[in-house]
Amino acid sequence: QVQLVESGGGLVQPGGSLRLSCAASGNRFSINAMGWYRQAPGKQRELVARITSLGITNYADSVKGRFTISRDNAKNTVYLQMNSLKPEDTAVYYCNVATMGNYWGQGTQVTVSS
């Protein structure tokens, strides 16, 4: 079973920045893609950003130009640099790893508030 450890969440003021990290371990098969999803109270979980092992990226329209996803394949780690944060970015952010199966991190809270 793959274990995912997330870090970097917290409280930030509007316009501020945070960097999320997610490190995967225990995977017996190569990772095809890593990504970040978020879920706000009362809302469905939604894709924020995704990156394949070849570096192809996808972003939700709401975060394009503000968030950047990157990865270190050697470390099985994915990052999400979040700039110009808005209150509507407030959510629990979950790391996802796609290998032989899909695995989820424990979630890290991001709160954007003054």
Short mmCIF file of N, CA, C and O in Angstrom, two decimals:
data_model
loop_
_atom_site.label_atom_id
_atom_site.label_comp_id
_atom_site.label_asym_id
_atom_site.label_seq_id
_atom_site.Cartn_x
_atom_site.Cartn_y
_atom_site.Cartn_z
N GLN A 1 0.83 -1.17 0.00
CA GLN A 1 0.00 0.00 0.00
C GLN A 1 0.88 1.25 0.00
O GLN A 1 1.89 1.31 0.69
N VAL A 2 0.46 2.24 -0.77
CA VAL A 2 1.20 3.49 -0.87
C VAL A 2 0.79 4.41 0.28
O VAL A 2 -0.40 4.56 0.58
N GLN A 3 1.79 5.01 0.90
CA GLN A 3 1.54 5.99 1.93
C GLN A 3 1.90 7.38 1.40
O GLN A 3 2.93 7.56 0.77
N LEU A 4 1.03 8.34 1.67
CA LEU A 4 1.23 9.71 1.23
C LEU A 4 1.25 10.62 2.45
O LEU A 4 0.33 10.57 3.27
N VAL A 5 2.28 11.43 2.55
CA VAL A 5 2.42 12.35 3.66
C VAL A 5 2.39 13.76 3.12
O VAL A 5 3.26 14.15 2.34
N GLU A 6 1.40 14.52 3.53
CA GLU A 6 1.22 15.89 3.08
C GLU A 6 1.74 16.87 4.13
O GLU A 6 1.68 16.60 5.33
N SER A 7 2.19 18.01 3.66
CA SER A 7 2.62 19.07 4.54
C SER A 7 2.48 20.41 3.83
O SER A 7 2.37 20.46 2.61
N GLY A 8 2.49 21.47 4.60
CA GLY A 8 2.52 22.81 4.04
C GLY A 8 1.25 23.61 4.19
O GLY A 8 1.23 24.81 3.86
N GLY A 9 0.18 22.99 4.65
CA GLY A 9 -1.05 23.73 4.83
C GLY A 9 -0.97 24.68 6.00
O GLY A 9 -0.03 24.65 6.79
N GLY A 10 -1.96 25.54 6.09
CA GLY A 10 -1.99 26.49 7.18
C GLY A 10 -2.91 27.65 6.90
O GLY A 10 -3.73 27.61 5.99
N LEU A 11 -2.76 28.67 7.71
CA LEU A 11 -3.56 29.89 7.60
C LEU A 11 -2.74 30.96 6.92
O LEU A 11 -1.60 31.22 7.30
N VAL A 12 -3.33 31.58 5.92
CA VAL A 12 -2.64 32.63 5.18
C VAL A 12 -3.63 33.73 4.84
O VAL A 12 -4.83 33.48 4.68
N GLN A 13 -3.14 34.95 4.75
CA GLN A 13 -3.99 36.08 4.39
C GLN A 13 -4.26 36.11 2.89
O GLN A 13 -3.47 35.58 2.11
N PRO A 14 -5.38 36.68 2.48
CA PRO A 14 -5.62 36.83 1.05
C PRO A 14 -4.45 37.51 0.35
O PRO A 14 -3.88 38.48 0.86
N GLY A 15 -4.10 36.98 -0.81
CA GLY A 15 -2.95 37.47 -1.53
C GLY A 15 -1.64 36.79 -1.17
O GLY A 15 -0.64 37.00 -1.86
N GLY A 16 -1.66 36.00 -0.13
CA GLY A 16 -0.46 35.31 0.32
C GLY A 16 -0.19 34.05 -0.46
O GLY A 16 -0.89 33.71 -1.42
N SER A 17 0.83 33.33 -0.01
CA SER A 17 1.28 32.12 -0.69
C SER A 17 1.50 30.99 0.28
O SER A 17 1.82 31.19 1.46
N LEU A 18 1.31 29.79 -0.22
CA LEU A 18 1.64 28.56 0.50
C LEU A 18 2.21 27.57 -0.49
O LEU A 18 1.90 27.62 -1.68
N ARG A 19 3.03 26.67 0.01
CA ARG A 19 3.56 25.59 -0.80
C ARG A 19 3.25 24.26 -0.13
O ARG A 19 3.70 24.00 0.98
N LEU A 20 2.48 23.44 -0.81
CA LEU A 20 2.14 22.12 -0.32
C LEU A 20 3.10 21.08 -0.88
O LEU A 20 3.53 21.17 -2.03
N SER A 21 3.40 20.09 -0.06
CA SER A 21 4.24 18.99 -0.48
C SER A 21 3.54 17.67 -0.17
O SER A 21 2.80 17.56 0.80
N CYS A 22 3.79 16.69 -0.99
CA CYS A 22 3.25 15.35 -0.77
C CYS A 22 4.30 14.34 -1.19
O CYS A 22 4.69 14.30 -2.36
N ALA A 23 4.73 13.54 -0.25
CA ALA A 23 5.74 12.52 -0.50
C ALA A 23 5.10 11.14 -0.45
O ALA A 23 4.43 10.80 0.52
N ALA A 24 5.33 10.36 -1.49
CA ALA A 24 4.80 9.01 -1.58
C ALA A 24 5.88 8.00 -1.24
O ALA A 24 7.05 8.17 -1.59
N SER A 25 5.47 6.93 -0.60
CA SER A 25 6.38 5.85 -0.28
C SER A 25 5.63 4.53 -0.31
O SER A 25 4.40 4.50 -0.18
N GLY A 26 6.36 3.46 -0.46
CA GLY A 26 5.77 2.14 -0.45
C GLY A 26 5.16 1.69 -1.76
O GLY A 26 4.56 0.61 -1.82
N ASN A 27 5.31 2.50 -2.80
CA ASN A 27 4.75 2.11 -4.09
C ASN A 27 5.63 1.05 -4.74
O ASN A 27 6.85 1.21 -4.85
N ARG A 28 5.00 -0.01 -5.18
CA ARG A 28 5.72 -1.10 -5.83
C ARG A 28 5.72 -0.97 -7.34
O ARG A 28 6.45 -1.68 -8.02
N PHE A 29 4.90 -0.08 -7.86
CA PHE A 29 4.82 0.17 -9.29
C PHE A 29 5.07 1.64 -9.54
O PHE A 29 4.89 2.48 -8.66
N SER A 30 5.49 1.95 -10.75
CA SER A 30 5.79 3.32 -11.09
C SER A 30 4.55 4.20 -10.99
O SER A 30 3.42 3.75 -11.21
N ILE A 31 4.77 5.46 -10.65
CA ILE A 31 3.68 6.41 -10.51
C ILE A 31 3.41 7.06 -11.85
O ILE A 31 4.29 7.61 -12.48
N ASN A 32 2.16 6.99 -12.28
CA ASN A 32 1.76 7.56 -13.55
C ASN A 32 1.45 9.04 -13.45
O ASN A 32 1.74 9.80 -14.38
N ALA A 33 0.86 9.44 -12.35
CA ALA A 33 0.50 10.84 -12.18
C ALA A 33 0.33 11.15 -10.70
O ALA A 33 0.04 10.26 -9.89
N MET A 34 0.53 12.40 -10.37
CA MET A 34 0.28 12.91 -9.03
C MET A 34 -0.56 14.17 -9.16
O MET A 34 -0.45 14.88 -10.15
N GLY A 35 -1.35 14.42 -8.16
CA GLY A 35 -2.18 15.61 -8.24
C GLY A 35 -2.69 16.05 -6.90
O GLY A 35 -2.47 15.41 -5.87
N TRP A 36 -3.36 17.19 -6.95
CA TRP A 36 -3.98 17.78 -5.78
C TRP A 36 -5.45 18.00 -6.04
O TRP A 36 -5.84 18.53 -7.10
N TYR A 37 -6.26 17.58 -5.10
CA TYR A 37 -7.69 17.83 -5.10
C TYR A 37 -8.03 18.61 -3.84
O TYR A 37 -7.28 18.60 -2.87
N ARG A 38 -9.17 19.26 -3.87
CA ARG A 38 -9.60 19.97 -2.68
C ARG A 38 -11.09 19.80 -2.47
O ARG A 38 -11.84 19.57 -3.41
N GLN A 39 -11.49 19.92 -1.23
CA GLN A 39 -12.89 19.80 -0.87
C GLN A 39 -13.21 20.82 0.21
O GLN A 39 -12.62 20.81 1.28
N ALA A 40 -14.14 21.68 -0.10
CA ALA A 40 -14.65 22.64 0.85
C ALA A 40 -15.93 22.09 1.47
O ALA A 40 -16.61 21.24 0.87
N PRO A 41 -16.29 22.54 2.67
CA PRO A 41 -17.51 22.04 3.30
C PRO A 41 -18.73 22.19 2.41
O PRO A 41 -18.97 23.25 1.84
N GLY A 42 -19.49 21.11 2.27
CA GLY A 42 -20.70 21.14 1.47
C GLY A 42 -20.49 21.06 -0.02
O GLY A 42 -21.46 21.14 -0.78
N LYS A 43 -19.25 20.90 -0.46
CA LYS A 43 -18.96 20.85 -1.88
C LYS A 43 -18.32 19.52 -2.25
O LYS A 43 -17.78 18.81 -1.41
N GLN A 44 -18.39 19.21 -3.54
CA GLN A 44 -17.74 18.02 -4.05
C GLN A 44 -16.24 18.23 -4.12
O GLN A 44 -15.75 19.35 -4.28
N ARG A 45 -15.52 17.14 -3.99
CA ARG A 45 -14.08 17.19 -4.19
C ARG A 45 -13.79 17.53 -5.65
O ARG A 45 -14.41 16.97 -6.56
N GLU A 46 -12.85 18.41 -5.88
CA GLU A 46 -12.54 18.84 -7.22
C GLU A 46 -11.05 18.79 -7.49
O GLU A 46 -10.23 18.97 -6.58
N LEU A 47 -10.71 18.56 -8.73
CA LEU A 47 -9.32 18.57 -9.15
C LEU A 47 -8.78 19.99 -9.13
O LEU A 47 -9.40 20.91 -9.67
N VAL A 48 -7.63 20.17 -8.52
CA VAL A 48 -6.95 21.45 -8.52
C VAL A 48 -5.85 21.46 -9.57
O VAL A 48 -5.78 22.36 -10.42
N ALA A 49 -4.98 20.47 -9.52
CA ALA A 49 -3.88 20.38 -10.46
C ALA A 49 -3.39 18.95 -10.52
O ALA A 49 -3.51 18.20 -9.55
N ARG A 50 -2.83 18.59 -11.64
CA ARG A 50 -2.36 17.23 -11.87
C ARG A 50 -1.13 17.28 -12.74
O ARG A 50 -1.04 18.13 -13.63
N ILE A 51 -0.19 16.38 -12.50
CA ILE A 51 1.00 16.30 -13.32
C ILE A 51 1.35 14.84 -13.54
O ILE A 51 1.32 14.03 -12.62
N THR A 52 1.66 14.50 -14.78
CA THR A 52 2.03 13.13 -15.10
C THR A 52 3.51 12.93 -14.88
O THR A 52 4.28 13.87 -14.65
N SER A 53 3.94 11.68 -14.99
CA SER A 53 5.35 11.37 -14.83
C SER A 53 6.21 12.00 -15.92
O SER A 53 7.42 12.13 -15.76
N LEU A 54 5.58 12.39 -17.03
CA LEU A 54 6.29 13.04 -18.12
C LEU A 54 6.22 14.57 -18.04
O LEU A 54 6.76 15.25 -18.91
N GLY A 55 5.56 15.08 -17.02
CA GLY A 55 5.52 16.51 -16.82
C GLY A 55 4.34 17.24 -17.42
O GLY A 55 4.31 18.47 -17.41
N ILE A 56 3.36 16.51 -17.94
CA ILE A 56 2.18 17.14 -18.49
C ILE A 56 1.27 17.58 -17.35
O ILE A 56 0.99 16.81 -16.44
N THR A 57 0.82 18.82 -17.39
CA THR A 57 0.05 19.39 -16.30
C THR A 57 -1.36 19.75 -16.72
O THR A 57 -1.63 20.05 -17.88
N ASN A 58 -2.25 19.73 -15.75
CA ASN A 58 -3.62 20.19 -15.90
C ASN A 58 -3.99 20.99 -14.67
O ASN A 58 -3.60 20.63 -13.55
N TYR A 59 -4.75 22.06 -14.88
CA TYR A 59 -5.18 22.91 -13.78
C TYR A 59 -6.67 23.19 -13.89
O TYR A 59 -7.22 23.30 -14.98
N ALA A 60 -7.29 23.33 -12.74
CA ALA A 60 -8.64 23.86 -12.72
C ALA A 60 -8.62 25.30 -13.20
O ALA A 60 -7.67 26.04 -12.94
N ASP A 61 -9.67 25.69 -13.92
CA ASP A 61 -9.72 27.05 -14.43
C ASP A 61 -9.59 28.09 -13.31
O ASP A 61 -9.00 29.16 -13.51
N SER A 62 -10.11 27.77 -12.15
CA SER A 62 -10.12 28.72 -11.05
C SER A 62 -8.74 29.02 -10.48
O SER A 62 -8.57 30.02 -9.77
N VAL A 63 -7.75 28.18 -10.78
CA VAL A 63 -6.42 28.38 -10.21
C VAL A 63 -5.37 28.66 -11.26
O VAL A 63 -4.21 28.93 -10.90
N LYS A 64 -5.72 28.62 -12.52
CA LYS A 64 -4.75 28.88 -13.58
C LYS A 64 -4.13 30.26 -13.42
O LYS A 64 -4.82 31.25 -13.18
N GLY A 65 -2.83 30.31 -13.55
CA GLY A 65 -2.10 31.56 -13.39
C GLY A 65 -1.72 31.88 -11.97
O GLY A 65 -0.92 32.80 -11.75
N ARG A 66 -2.28 31.15 -11.01
CA ARG A 66 -1.96 31.39 -9.60
C ARG A 66 -1.24 30.21 -8.95
O ARG A 66 -0.39 30.42 -8.09
N PHE A 67 -1.59 29.00 -9.35
CA PHE A 67 -1.00 27.80 -8.77
C PHE A 67 -0.07 27.14 -9.77
O PHE A 67 -0.31 27.18 -10.99
N THR A 68 0.97 26.51 -9.26
CA THR A 68 1.90 25.77 -10.09
C THR A 68 2.18 24.42 -9.45
O THR A 68 2.57 24.35 -8.28
N ILE A 69 1.97 23.36 -10.22
CA ILE A 69 2.28 22.03 -9.73
C ILE A 69 3.62 21.59 -10.31
O ILE A 69 3.94 21.87 -11.47
N SER A 70 4.39 20.91 -9.51
CA SER A 70 5.66 20.37 -9.95
C SER A 70 5.91 19.06 -9.23
O SER A 70 5.20 18.72 -8.28
N ARG A 71 6.89 18.34 -9.70
CA ARG A 71 7.18 17.06 -9.07
C ARG A 71 8.65 16.72 -9.15
O ARG A 71 9.38 17.24 -10.00
N ASP A 72 9.07 15.87 -8.26
CA ASP A 72 10.40 15.29 -8.27
C ASP A 72 10.18 13.79 -8.34
O ASP A 72 9.88 13.15 -7.33
N ASN A 73 10.29 13.24 -9.53
CA ASN A 73 10.00 11.83 -9.71
C ASN A 73 10.95 10.92 -8.92
O ASN A 73 10.55 9.86 -8.45
N ALA A 74 12.20 11.35 -8.78
CA ALA A 74 13.16 10.55 -8.03
C ALA A 74 12.77 10.43 -6.57
O ALA A 74 13.06 9.42 -5.92
N LYS A 75 12.11 11.46 -6.04
CA LYS A 75 11.69 11.46 -4.64
C LYS A 75 10.23 11.08 -4.47
O LYS A 75 9.73 11.05 -3.34
N ASN A 76 9.53 10.81 -5.57
CA ASN A 76 8.10 10.53 -5.52
C ASN A 76 7.35 11.61 -4.75
O ASN A 76 6.49 11.33 -3.92
N THR A 77 7.69 12.84 -5.05
CA THR A 77 7.13 13.98 -4.34
C THR A 77 6.50 14.96 -5.32
O THR A 77 7.06 15.24 -6.38
N VAL A 78 5.34 15.47 -4.95
CA VAL A 78 4.65 16.47 -5.74
C VAL A 78 4.47 17.71 -4.89
O VAL A 78 4.25 17.63 -3.67
N TYR A 79 4.55 18.87 -5.53
CA TYR A 79 4.43 20.15 -4.85
C TYR A 79 3.32 20.96 -5.49
O TYR A 79 3.03 20.83 -6.68
N LEU A 80 2.73 21.81 -4.71
CA LEU A 80 1.76 22.77 -5.23
C LEU A 80 2.10 24.14 -4.67
O LEU A 80 1.92 24.38 -3.47
N GLN A 81 2.62 25.00 -5.52
CA GLN A 81 2.89 26.37 -5.14
C GLN A 81 1.63 27.19 -5.39
O GLN A 81 1.15 27.26 -6.51
N MET A 82 1.11 27.79 -4.34
CA MET A 82 -0.13 28.53 -4.41
C MET A 82 0.16 29.99 -4.12
O MET A 82 0.58 30.34 -3.01
N ASN A 83 -0.06 30.83 -5.10
CA ASN A 83 0.15 32.26 -4.97
C ASN A 83 -1.17 33.00 -5.14
O ASN A 83 -2.14 32.46 -5.66
N SER A 84 -1.18 34.24 -4.71
CA SER A 84 -2.36 35.09 -4.83
C SER A 84 -3.60 34.39 -4.30
O SER A 84 -4.66 34.37 -4.93
N LEU A 85 -3.47 33.82 -3.13
CA LEU A 85 -4.56 33.02 -2.57
C LEU A 85 -5.79 33.87 -2.27
O LEU A 85 -5.68 35.03 -1.86
N LYS A 86 -6.93 33.27 -2.48
CA LYS A 86 -8.22 33.90 -2.26
C LYS A 86 -9.00 33.14 -1.21
O LYS A 86 -8.77 31.95 -1.01
N PRO A 87 -9.95 33.79 -0.55
CA PRO A 87 -10.76 33.07 0.43
C PRO A 87 -11.45 31.84 -0.14
O PRO A 87 -11.61 30.84 0.58
N GLU A 88 -11.83 31.88 -1.40
CA GLU A 88 -12.48 30.73 -2.00
C GLU A 88 -11.55 29.55 -2.23
O GLU A 88 -12.01 28.47 -2.61
N ASP A 89 -10.26 29.73 -2.01
CA ASP A 89 -9.32 28.62 -2.04
C ASP A 89 -9.34 27.82 -0.75
O ASP A 89 -8.69 26.76 -0.67
N THR A 90 -10.02 28.31 0.25
CA THR A 90 -10.09 27.61 1.53
C THR A 90 -10.73 26.24 1.35
O THR A 90 -11.85 26.12 0.84
N ALA A 91 -10.03 25.21 1.77
CA ALA A 91 -10.50 23.84 1.61
C ALA A 91 -9.48 22.91 2.25
O ALA A 91 -8.39 23.32 2.64
N VAL A 92 -9.86 21.65 2.34
CA VAL A 92 -8.90 20.60 2.65
C VAL A 92 -8.32 20.12 1.34
O VAL A 92 -9.06 19.76 0.42
N TYR A 93 -7.02 20.13 1.25
CA TYR A 93 -6.33 19.72 0.04
C TYR A 93 -5.80 18.31 0.20
O TYR A 93 -5.11 18.00 1.19
N TYR A 94 -6.11 17.47 -0.76
CA TYR A 94 -5.73 16.07 -0.72
C TYR A 94 -4.76 15.75 -1.85
O TYR A 94 -5.02 16.07 -3.01
N CYS A 95 -3.69 15.10 -1.50
CA CYS A 95 -2.76 14.59 -2.49
C CYS A 95 -3.28 13.29 -3.07
O CYS A 95 -3.84 12.46 -2.35
N ASN A 96 -3.10 13.11 -4.35
CA ASN A 96 -3.50 11.88 -5.03
C ASN A 96 -2.34 11.35 -5.85
O ASN A 96 -1.66 12.10 -6.54
N VAL A 97 -2.13 10.05 -5.76
CA VAL A 97 -1.11 9.38 -6.56
C VAL A 97 -1.77 8.26 -7.34
O VAL A 97 -2.48 7.43 -6.76
N ALA A 98 -1.53 8.26 -8.63
CA ALA A 98 -2.06 7.21 -9.51
C ALA A 98 -0.93 6.28 -9.90
O ALA A 98 0.02 6.68 -10.58
N THR A 99 -1.03 5.06 -9.46
CA THR A 99 -0.09 4.01 -9.84
C THR A 99 -0.95 2.80 -10.19
O THR A 99 -1.93 2.96 -10.93
N MET A 100 -0.64 1.64 -9.68
CA MET A 100 -1.55 0.52 -9.83
C MET A 100 -2.63 0.68 -8.76
O MET A 100 -2.62 0.03 -7.72
N GLY A 101 -3.55 1.57 -9.06
CA GLY A 101 -4.55 2.00 -8.10
C GLY A 101 -4.38 3.47 -7.79
O GLY A 101 -3.39 4.10 -8.19
N ASN A 102 -5.35 4.03 -7.10
CA ASN A 102 -5.33 5.42 -6.70
C ASN A 102 -5.23 5.52 -5.18
O ASN A 102 -5.95 4.82 -4.46
N TYR A 103 -4.36 6.41 -4.71
CA TYR A 103 -4.12 6.56 -3.28
C TYR A 103 -4.26 8.03 -2.90
O TYR A 103 -3.96 8.92 -3.70
N TRP A 104 -4.69 8.24 -1.68
CA TRP A 104 -5.00 9.58 -1.20
C TRP A 104 -4.24 9.89 0.08
O TRP A 104 -4.07 9.03 0.95
N GLY A 105 -3.80 11.13 0.18
CA GLY A 105 -3.20 11.60 1.41
C GLY A 105 -4.25 11.88 2.46
O GLY A 105 -5.46 11.77 2.22
N GLN A 106 -3.78 12.25 3.64
CA GLN A 106 -4.69 12.47 4.77
C GLN A 106 -5.42 13.80 4.69
O GLN A 106 -6.41 14.00 5.41
N GLY A 107 -4.98 14.67 3.83
CA GLY A 107 -5.56 15.99 3.70
C GLY A 107 -4.84 17.01 4.56
O GLY A 107 -4.42 16.71 5.68
N THR A 108 -4.69 18.20 4.04
CA THR A 108 -4.11 19.30 4.79
C THR A 108 -4.99 20.53 4.61
O THR A 108 -5.42 20.85 3.50
N GLN A 109 -5.27 21.20 5.71
CA GLN A 109 -6.18 22.33 5.69
C GLN A 109 -5.47 23.58 5.19
O GLN A 109 -4.40 23.94 5.69
N VAL A 110 -6.08 24.24 4.22
CA VAL A 110 -5.64 25.54 3.76
C VAL A 110 -6.75 26.53 4.04
O VAL A 110 -7.88 26.36 3.56
N THR A 111 -6.45 27.53 4.83
CA THR A 111 -7.43 28.55 5.17
C THR A 111 -6.90 29.90 4.75
O THR A 111 -5.81 30.31 5.16
N VAL A 112 -7.66 30.59 3.93
CA VAL A 112 -7.29 31.91 3.44
C VAL A 112 -8.26 32.91 4.06
O VAL A 112 -9.44 32.95 3.71
N SER A 113 -7.76 33.69 4.98
CA SER A 113 -8.61 34.61 5.73
C SER A 113 -7.76 35.72 6.32
O SER A 113 -6.60 35.53 6.65
N SER A 114 -8.37 36.89 6.44
CA SER A 114 -7.70 38.00 7.09
C SER A 114 -7.93 37.99 8.59
O SER A 114 -7.34 38.75 9.33
#
